[in-house]
XYZ file of C-alpha atoms in Angstrom:
480
model
C -23.421 -4.176 -33.297
C -20.515 -6.625 -33.203
C -18.910 -7.619 -29.865
C -15.788 -5.462 -30.307
C -17.842 -2.368 -31.065
C -20.077 -3.076 -28.127
C -17.084 -3.315 -25.791
C -15.636 -0.081 -27.142
C -18.942 1.665 -26.563
C -19.081 0.354 -23.005
C -15.540 1.595 -22.332
C -16.316 5.002 -23.778
C -19.464 5.278 -21.653
C -17.950 3.819 -18.487
C -18.764 6.822 -16.323
C -22.395 6.738 -17.533
C -22.796 3.055 -16.771
C -23.011 0.027 -19.027
C -24.944 -3.071 -18.103
C -23.869 -5.374 -20.910
C -22.092 -8.622 -20.229
C -19.040 -7.197 -22.043
C -18.734 -4.421 -19.436
C -19.096 -6.853 -16.546
C -16.536 -9.456 -17.565
C -13.102 -8.675 -18.917
C -11.804 -10.717 -21.815
C -8.251 -11.655 -22.798
C -7.212 -9.489 -25.722
C -9.611 -6.643 -24.947
C -8.065 -3.184 -24.554
C -7.636 -1.530 -21.147
C -10.224 0.956 -19.956
C -8.765 4.412 -19.343
C -9.404 8.099 -18.865
C -6.553 10.646 -18.619
C -4.081 7.807 -17.977
C -2.189 5.609 -20.411
C -0.045 2.505 -20.314
C 3.704 2.997 -20.738
C 5.066 -0.480 -20.065
C 4.368 -3.834 -18.429
C 6.099 -6.819 -16.864
C 4.384 -10.088 -16.007
C 6.359 -10.521 -12.734
C 6.559 -14.222 -13.482
C 2.761 -14.420 -12.942
C 3.144 -13.951 -9.175
C 0.469 -12.304 -7.007
C 1.883 -8.866 -6.163
C 1.459 -6.667 -3.104
C 3.758 -3.714 -2.346
C 5.838 -1.897 -5.017
C 8.637 0.450 -3.919
C 10.438 2.490 -6.590
C 14.002 3.538 -5.786
C 16.297 5.955 -7.643
C 19.561 4.062 -7.529
C 22.502 5.906 -9.102
C 21.480 6.516 -12.706
C 18.867 3.749 -12.579
C 15.323 3.383 -11.310
C 14.614 0.032 -9.653
C 11.235 -1.379 -8.652
C 11.226 -3.707 -5.643
C 7.928 -5.599 -5.509
C 6.649 -7.793 -2.685
C 4.490 -10.830 -3.385
C 1.796 -12.828 -1.643
C 2.213 -16.583 -1.417
C 1.302 -18.950 -4.230
C -2.098 -20.365 -5.159
C -3.666 -23.788 -4.739
C -3.135 -24.471 -8.446
C 0.436 -23.088 -8.584
C 1.983 -22.916 -5.099
C 5.492 -22.310 -6.475
C 5.591 -20.652 -9.910
C 8.482 -21.373 -12.239
C 11.209 -18.747 -12.315
C 12.120 -18.551 -16.042
C 15.575 -17.225 -15.112
C 16.463 -20.403 -13.182
C 13.991 -22.867 -14.700
C 12.985 -23.942 -11.187
C 9.804 -23.565 -9.119
C 10.235 -20.965 -6.360
C 7.967 -19.758 -3.548
C 6.770 -16.226 -4.225
C 9.058 -13.603 -2.715
C 10.456 -10.314 -4.034
C 10.744 -9.227 -7.665
C 13.462 -6.738 -8.637
C 12.810 -4.919 -11.918
C 14.846 -2.225 -13.684
C 12.330 0.448 -14.738
C 14.861 3.041 -15.919
C 13.181 2.788 -19.311
C 9.558 2.445 -18.209
C 8.460 1.335 -21.673
C 10.802 -1.653 -21.449
C 11.092 -2.808 -17.829
C 13.738 -5.483 -17.324
C 13.275 -8.246 -14.765
C 16.520 -8.646 -12.820
C 15.973 -11.094 -9.983
C 13.457 -13.014 -7.934
C 14.304 -13.632 -4.268
C 12.132 -16.486 -2.955
C 10.104 -15.882 0.192
C 8.460 -18.157 2.711
C 6.842 -21.317 1.397
C 3.085 -20.966 1.620
C -0.083 -19.891 -0.145
C -1.877 -16.552 -0.311
C -1.387 -14.533 2.905
C 0.569 -17.369 4.534
C 3.655 -17.198 2.339
C 5.695 -14.927 0.115
C 7.305 -11.647 1.144
C 4.613 -8.999 0.866
C 6.232 -5.813 2.179
C 9.341 -4.031 0.919
C 11.069 -0.712 1.791
C 14.439 0.578 0.536
C 17.043 2.981 2.000
C 20.449 4.070 0.709
C 23.312 3.330 3.061
C 24.581 6.898 2.676
C 21.288 8.211 4.101
C 21.219 5.975 7.166
C 23.082 7.119 10.300
C 25.449 4.122 10.386
C 24.919 2.432 7.044
C 27.604 1.340 4.598
C 27.763 4.280 2.180
C 28.187 1.906 -0.746
C 25.201 -0.235 0.184
C 21.529 -0.015 -0.709
C 19.361 -1.757 1.855
C 16.074 -3.516 1.178
C 13.858 -4.294 4.166
C 11.284 -6.980 3.443
C 8.993 -9.355 5.247
C 9.613 -13.079 4.998
C 6.166 -14.619 4.989
C 4.709 -14.453 8.482
C 7.821 -15.370 10.407
C 10.500 -12.700 9.927
C 11.784 -9.384 8.627
C 14.948 -9.425 6.509
C 17.448 -6.815 5.328
C 19.308 -7.312 2.056
C 22.067 -5.353 0.353
C 20.779 -4.606 -3.143
C 23.540 -2.247 -4.287
C 23.777 -4.641 -7.226
C 20.049 -5.307 -7.622
C 20.647 -8.355 -9.797
C 22.788 -9.933 -7.066
C 21.267 -9.176 -3.651
C 22.925 -10.373 -0.446
C 21.186 -11.124 2.848
C 22.507 -8.970 5.705
C 20.365 -9.778 8.738
C 17.126 -11.322 9.904
C 14.646 -10.503 12.671
C 12.757 -13.745 13.218
C 10.621 -15.706 15.627
C 7.363 -13.932 14.705
C 3.819 -15.180 14.110
C 2.856 -12.602 11.496
C 4.216 -9.606 9.578
C 2.751 -6.976 7.317
C 2.942 -3.318 6.256
C 6.012 -1.734 7.886
C 7.536 1.768 7.637
C 11.244 2.723 7.580
C 12.664 6.235 8.065
C 15.790 6.420 5.917
C 17.181 9.585 7.570
C 16.961 8.295 11.160
C 16.979 4.532 10.607
C 13.931 4.076 12.834
C 11.638 1.306 11.597
C 8.100 0.533 12.676
C 7.817 -3.178 11.930
C 4.361 -4.694 11.789
C 4.918 -7.963 13.590
C 3.290 -10.649 15.641
C 5.289 -11.110 18.807
C 4.564 -14.634 20.079
C 3.554 -13.525 23.576
C 1.164 -10.762 22.463
C -2.584 -11.423 22.256
C -3.037 -10.104 18.716
C -1.868 -11.232 15.311
C -0.289 -7.878 14.417
C 1.268 -5.140 16.550
C 4.339 -2.893 16.195
C 7.946 -3.614 17.003
C 10.037 -0.439 16.896
C 13.666 -0.950 15.822
C 16.678 1.231 15.203
C 17.932 0.020 11.820
C 20.376 2.908 11.414
C 23.051 0.210 11.170
C 21.165 -2.475 9.230
C 23.747 -5.129 10.035
C 23.084 -4.671 13.758
C 19.376 -4.066 14.469
C 18.573 -2.615 17.893
C 15.126 -3.206 19.315
C 13.574 -0.160 20.967
C 10.209 -1.490 22.123
C 6.977 -3.350 21.447
C 3.835 -1.272 20.973
C 0.155 -1.943 20.566
C -3.223 -1.233 22.101
C -4.018 -1.810 25.774
C -5.565 -5.259 25.963
C -3.241 -6.707 23.340
C -0.159 -6.875 25.567
C 1.098 -10.057 27.259
C -0.777 -10.949 30.426
C -3.781 -8.718 29.781
C -7.321 -10.043 30.003
C -10.697 -9.338 28.472
C -11.567 -8.499 24.893
C -8.658 -8.042 22.486
C -8.798 -4.774 20.473
C -8.724 -4.930 16.685
C -5.346 -5.620 15.134
C -2.933 -3.205 13.476
C -2.651 -2.946 9.724
C 0.165 -0.439 9.286
C 1.811 2.847 10.379
C 3.238 5.843 8.517
C 5.659 8.204 10.273
C 6.328 11.861 9.533
C 9.775 11.572 11.162
C 11.263 13.769 13.888
C 10.307 17.012 12.125
C 6.538 16.599 12.507
C 6.953 14.092 15.353
C 3.898 12.000 14.535
C 3.135 8.400 13.636
C -0.273 7.559 12.156
C -1.444 3.999 12.786
C -4.310 2.331 10.928
C -6.272 -0.456 12.603
C -9.065 -2.752 11.499
C -8.506 -3.179 7.741
C -12.163 -3.587 6.660
C -14.340 -3.235 9.761
C -14.332 -1.623 13.190
C -11.242 0.387 12.293
C -9.766 3.619 13.520
C -6.944 6.092 13.045
C -4.524 6.434 15.975
C -2.312 9.539 16.235
C 0.873 8.964 18.241
C 3.614 11.270 19.518
C 6.739 9.803 17.923
C 9.202 11.098 20.537
C 7.133 9.682 23.397
C 6.817 6.390 21.558
C 10.576 6.118 21.114
C 11.736 7.510 24.438
C 8.839 6.969 26.838
C 8.464 4.058 29.260
C 8.759 0.838 27.307
C 7.450 -1.960 29.509
C 4.335 -3.261 27.708
C 1.714 -2.411 30.292
C -1.529 -0.560 29.581
C -0.369 2.745 31.090
C 2.798 2.821 28.977
C 0.910 1.895 25.814
C -1.448 4.831 26.370
C 1.347 7.307 27.107
C 2.345 8.261 23.502
C -1.208 8.288 22.142
C -2.631 11.709 21.269
C -6.035 10.615 20.014
C -8.070 8.083 18.092
C -10.680 8.649 15.444
C -13.062 5.693 15.039
C -14.417 4.690 11.665
C -17.746 3.013 11.083
C -18.155 -0.551 12.286
C -18.378 -1.337 8.552
C -14.959 0.075 7.595
C -11.294 -0.234 8.515
C -7.978 1.490 7.937
C -5.500 -0.145 5.569
C -3.477 3.007 4.772
C -3.265 6.212 6.860
C -1.382 8.709 4.703
C -0.511 12.068 6.349
C -0.547 15.349 4.427
C 0.200 18.082 6.989
C 0.069 21.784 6.207
C -2.166 21.550 3.137
C -3.090 25.020 1.824
C -6.848 25.209 1.249
C -7.689 27.765 -1.448
C -11.247 28.167 -0.193
C -9.903 29.270 3.222
C -7.202 31.632 1.900
C -9.016 34.786 3.135
C -9.920 33.362 6.530
C -8.120 34.672 9.591
C -7.320 31.173 10.868
C -7.061 27.727 9.361
C -5.677 28.639 5.930
C -3.773 25.361 6.020
C -5.005 22.079 7.429
C -3.374 18.839 8.506
C -5.051 16.050 6.552
C -4.850 12.269 6.790
C -6.148 10.169 3.904
C -7.546 6.857 5.158
C -8.043 3.963 2.758
C -10.112 0.889 3.662
C -9.451 -2.567 2.239
C -12.115 -4.552 0.412
C -11.851 -8.203 1.452
C -14.738 -10.155 -0.065
C -15.400 -10.889 -3.719
C -18.384 -9.542 -5.681
C -19.407 -6.910 -3.111
C -20.003 -9.411 -0.313
C -19.475 -6.724 2.351
C -19.989 -2.999 2.968
C -18.302 -0.722 0.428
C -14.692 0.000 1.328
C -13.755 3.576 0.410
C -11.322 6.476 0.763
C -11.820 8.974 3.598
C -10.236 12.320 4.360
C -9.792 13.422 7.983
C -8.900 16.904 9.230
C -6.509 16.344 12.157
C -5.449 19.974 12.590
C -6.921 19.854 16.085
C -5.323 16.543 16.943
C -7.377 15.789 20.013
C -10.577 16.194 17.998
C -9.952 14.830 14.485
C -12.955 14.789 12.191
C -13.952 13.241 8.890
C -14.457 15.833 6.149
C -15.046 13.910 2.903
C -15.012 10.556 1.175
C -14.577 9.028 -2.257
C -15.616 5.839 -4.000
C -15.842 4.627 -7.572
C -19.493 4.605 -8.701
C -20.355 0.917 -9.023
C -22.706 1.486 -11.954
C -19.905 3.084 -13.986
C -18.594 -0.385 -14.737
C -20.997 -2.916 -13.190
C -18.112 -3.722 -10.893
C -20.030 -5.933 -8.457
C -20.691 -8.324 -11.358
C -17.212 -8.372 -12.904
C -15.684 -10.804 -10.453
C -13.151 -10.491 -7.660
C -12.997 -7.643 -5.197
C -14.469 -4.201 -5.849
C -13.550 -1.422 -3.427
C -10.501 0.417 -2.213
C -7.324 -1.224 -0.997
C -4.410 1.176 -0.748
C -2.957 4.472 -1.876
C 0.365 5.623 -3.234
C 2.648 6.580 -0.332
C 5.415 8.617 -1.944
C 5.938 12.083 -0.467
C 7.950 13.298 -3.477
C 6.873 16.808 -4.574
C 5.672 15.679 -8.005
C 2.320 14.542 -6.565
C 2.374 15.055 -2.795
C -0.673 16.983 -1.537
C -1.870 17.396 -5.136
C -2.719 13.958 -6.482
C -3.462 10.599 -4.911
C -3.561 7.253 -6.657
C -5.865 4.596 -5.258
C -5.830 0.864 -6.001
C -9.477 -0.175 -6.381
C -9.163 -3.866 -7.291
C -11.368 -4.621 -10.325
C -11.851 -0.879 -10.913
C -8.104 -0.478 -11.444
C -6.143 2.645 -10.473
C -8.062 5.838 -9.749
C -6.345 9.248 -9.937
C -7.729 11.826 -7.492
C -7.275 15.588 -7.419
C -6.884 16.176 -3.662
C -5.841 19.839 -3.659
C -9.139 20.513 -1.911
C -9.430 17.496 0.389
C -12.909 18.650 1.389
C -13.959 17.891 -2.199
C -11.698 15.193 -3.717
C -12.306 14.719 -7.413
C -11.514 11.790 -9.686
C -9.647 13.038 -12.763
C -8.487 9.771 -14.311
C -8.446 6.003 -14.130
C -6.797 2.970 -15.700
C -8.170 -0.577 -15.597
C -5.553 -2.940 -17.040
C -6.421 -5.721 -19.438
C -6.439 -9.255 -18.115
C -4.105 -11.860 -19.614
C -4.047 -15.622 -19.847
C -2.163 -15.601 -16.521
C -4.849 -13.663 -14.604
C -6.184 -15.888 -11.837
C -9.869 -16.528 -11.194
C -11.796 -15.333 -8.140
C -14.701 -17.379 -6.780
C -17.794 -16.997 -4.619
C -20.001 -19.766 -3.314
C -23.546 -19.712 -4.701
C -26.005 -22.403 -3.572
C -23.163 -24.597 -2.419
C -21.103 -24.390 -5.609
C -18.201 -22.166 -6.645
C -18.896 -19.480 -9.233
C -15.607 -18.157 -10.597
C -14.781 -15.109 -12.712
C -11.593 -13.556 -14.017
C -11.014 -9.823 -13.527
C -8.130 -7.480 -12.883
C -7.327 -7.052 -9.183
C -5.155 -3.933 -8.918
C -3.727 -4.388 -5.436
C -1.222 -1.637 -4.637
C 0.104 1.423 -6.398
C 3.141 3.705 -6.106
C 4.751 6.617 -7.956
C 8.296 7.774 -8.623
C 9.823 11.245 -8.687
C 9.579 11.299 -12.492
C 5.794 11.069 -12.288
C 5.271 7.475 -13.429
C 2.612 5.412 -11.669
C 3.214 1.742 -10.865
C 0.268 -0.614 -10.310
C 0.619 -4.278 -9.384
C -2.020 -6.980 -9.601
C -3.152 -9.426 -6.933
C -4.429 -11.930 -9.509
C -1.056 -12.630 -11.171
C -1.366 -10.092 -14.026
C 1.921 -8.356 -13.220
C 3.161 -4.752 -13.201
C 1.608 -1.871 -15.166
C 3.583 1.365 -15.547
C 1.355 4.340 -16.299
C 1.498 8.068 -16.929
C -1.061 10.848 -16.734
C -2.573 12.562 -19.754
C -5.030 15.388 -20.337
C -6.764 17.003 -17.371
C -5.038 14.785 -14.801
C -1.594 15.757 -16.095
C -2.550 19.430 -15.866
C -3.731 19.018 -12.257
C -0.330 17.562 -11.341
C 1.467 20.445 -13.083
C 3.359 18.109 -15.395
C 4.522 19.321 -18.827
């Protein structure tokens, strides 16, 4: 059998496992691997390592705002073809109104630096008309600036963004959350006097031109002046807003992690001096994960109707939080990082109810190169998918589509592993004192829009992939 036929057979039998070299290592020019998902359009994002995509319906257009990690050792500042100049990785702005033909509009450089030390990884967007005191004609983009600051830009004209304000003087930043209806922002920061790399700074950004700090928040033992062991650092929060009055914080990333459930009103309006008693005050509970796993994303899905429980007297609906770990090491050099589902209906006694992972043998993923394991989930709460489907970035296993209507039994109904390109960066491990490097897709983060398109971005410089569901997965979502 010729090589192309062998690859096709391996793709077709991916769920059954394929141990050939062709299945383990991707090749430039080979087709993507897919089930119930198909590629609609792509953009190379100027071959920049991508982190967070946010898709915003802006007038009669759909705009993707994409955060980037810093550059690489080989290419610290990629060339921007629109200016012809090298620029530190920052934020890409792409018009995806026609998803089959995305149009790159602008690159806003971020902090000079490589990998996690530079770029502008995180991005959130709010319309001025939705914010309590925003300019009704403005569209505001909140982004990180490397490790040192948060910035707010007016992107009403996405091809010509304008800097509005800057919150600086930090030692790290990461995965923030912004409530567009209230203006409250939970900014993952590193305050210089705190004993941890990442904690939370709560701001009122209802008037983005005039940020108002509400408080610093973290775990007892992380605050200035405390002593003893320092608890594991924050990765990111997600708020349900004033209606549900909860904020779900994920700590630990890939080991020793836990979910923290916090009363939002007490967090905002309780005593603010950063002492241990005040830091404990808004906390409702914690749910520890294994010492082998952490919490990258903590996505709340309250009030989920459970068909199996429909005839029960109590508990017909459950409050669920989906917890996604982050794989850190290449070629399975750590415990498997996975997706977990927690029932938090009884908030003081949350419990784990199920889990999901991609079967490694379905694609010999530990041998393909790069990271294999979960990283993040889609975070849109738009009705098209919310509480029905979840999309998980699984690094070299691509995007996985999960039917989560019964969170006690999540079921994979589709996947898409993009093809590598000549721009895809290598990933190395050290074997007997020497580097062994392989090239594989590294799907990093994923998001959806209200039309039902799925947006996956690649950590290894392969760009943006815009996808749609087909077959069984499309039926699960209720799409025509």
